[in-house]
Amino acid sequence: MRVLIVLTLLAAPLTAQAPGPPPEAVAELPGAGRPVAIEAHQARRNALLDRIGIGVVVVRAASQSDLERLVVQDNDFRQDDYFFYLTGVETPDAWLLLSVTDDGARDVVLYLPKRNPSREQWTGRKLGSGDDAVRLTGIDAVRELELDDLGRDIDIAVSRTSGPLYMTDPAREIGAGSWQGRLKNVVPILDRMRLVKDSVELAVLRRAIYITTEAHKAAMRTAHPGMYEYQLEATIEYTFRNMGADRVGFPSIVGSGPNSTVLHYDVNRRQMEDGDLVLMDIGAEYGQYTADVTRTIPVGGQFTARQREIYNLVLNTQRAALESIRPGVTVRELDQVARSYLARNSGNICGTQSCERYFIHGLSHWLGMRVHDVGDYSLPLEPGMVLTIEPGLYIPSEDLGIRIEDDVRVTEAGYEILSIGAPKTIEEIESLMQSSSRPKTGGSGP
Ligand code: GLY
């Protein structure tokens, strides 16, 4: 059963917008993860070596969690982001060594742990060194990992260059080598690269986001008074997994009534009532990349007049920010656009002061392998960057919180909303909710 699930996940096409029956299973090594987009990963390794000029880079994979010691449900294996970015390989405890000598010769070596058949009976089949690994990863030199040999190889690589030895975590360096004084952190270089997504990253992100917008639609079709927040969460996360998502990119936030005003509420235990809004801030993770899309809907299927006026103000604030997205603009400038829109257009909706005082978080964050992805926020936008645009107003005295969040790709000409599939206007949301066969009341608790 488990193997069948894994094969289905492996076979899911990265670029397709709609889930169809999986094509033929392409995985020959189930435990090895999804097929590697070989050329894209090669291009990333070359781009990294271009950036460092000369030197050596060592990147370590994540380790398998110890389920006896840790909280089991939070510890399925997830590859280290930097290692995954450069290899696409989902094998635990692997290492990558890249080097450029002073005369420009490049070398890339992948080290994979020796396979252990009795351990694999517990943890599943792993990718070992050998011809299969070369073919599946596109890396010509794949060696069996022996830490002593790795240390020796690092020494040799370092002796062939006058450049630094870069590591993703220099404080965790292995052993004591002649290179100790030349250690540098490669993370700032990789973070800069990760800010601009290549076509493979965008295809995977589109899939994660598509799954998430489908989950929003499923939630809109089922939300009703009497339902518990966790039941809506279950609808959402069922949709994620049913469509091949690997996990949630962050704990699902399903906050109704007073909980809609709590930014990172993820307890999800309240029973929802007619007249409530429910704020759903959710993201499926697929292929190591996560979506992050928020919609706020009326539990009863129809916004009240008060909810409508606040909702439309948030929606129009988002539109103003979106229309300002283009290469060269900074995230801080977009945030300012949103705040000044609120300052100018609140009328008396929030009393004598502008509604801006209820916008208590930033407008945007980078999105990618992490929900708050890596990258410098002072950099101007470039085509290929992906960020969220998420204005929100939170008025605890009215139990009223509204956030509208989309995932946006910066293009040459402006922007593309990647999460366009999730209904967003009042008309779209009410129409979907009212045309579905949602129960009008009821819900069963624990
Ligand atoms: N979507 C959760 C967050 O951005 O913090």
PDB file of C-alpha atoms and ligand atoms in Angstrom, residues 250 253 264 281 292 365 371-372 390 405, ligand 1:
ATOM      1  CA  PHE A 250       2.910  25.293   7.603  1.00  0.00           C
ATOM      2  CA  ILE A 253      -4.819  28.345  10.032  1.00  0.00           C
ATOM      3  CA  HIS A 264      -1.300  32.523  13.449  1.00  0.00           C
ATOM      4  CA  ASP A 281      -4.535  30.618   5.605  1.00  0.00           C
ATOM      5  CA  ASP A 292       0.514  30.142   0.924  1.00  0.00           C
ATOM      6  CA  HIS A 365       7.034  37.690   2.140  1.00  0.00           C
ATOM      7  CA  VAL A 371       6.674  29.619   3.473  1.00  0.00           C
ATOM      8  CA  HIS A 372       8.713  32.636   4.574  1.00  0.00           C
ATOM      9  CA  GLU A 390      -1.626  39.670   1.788  1.00  0.00           C
ATOM     10  CA  GLU A 405      -3.508  36.487   0.266  1.00  0.00           C
TER      11      GLU A 405
HETATM   12  N1  GLY B   1       0.758  31.868   5.976  1.00  0.00           N
HETATM   13  C1  GLY B   1       1.369  31.977   7.208  1.00  0.00           C
HETATM   14  C2  GLY B   1       2.366  33.076   7.291  1.00  0.00           C
HETATM   15  O1  GLY B   1       2.662  33.715   6.297  1.00  0.00           O
HETATM   16  O2  GLY B   1       2.920  33.316   8.321  1.00  0.00           O
END
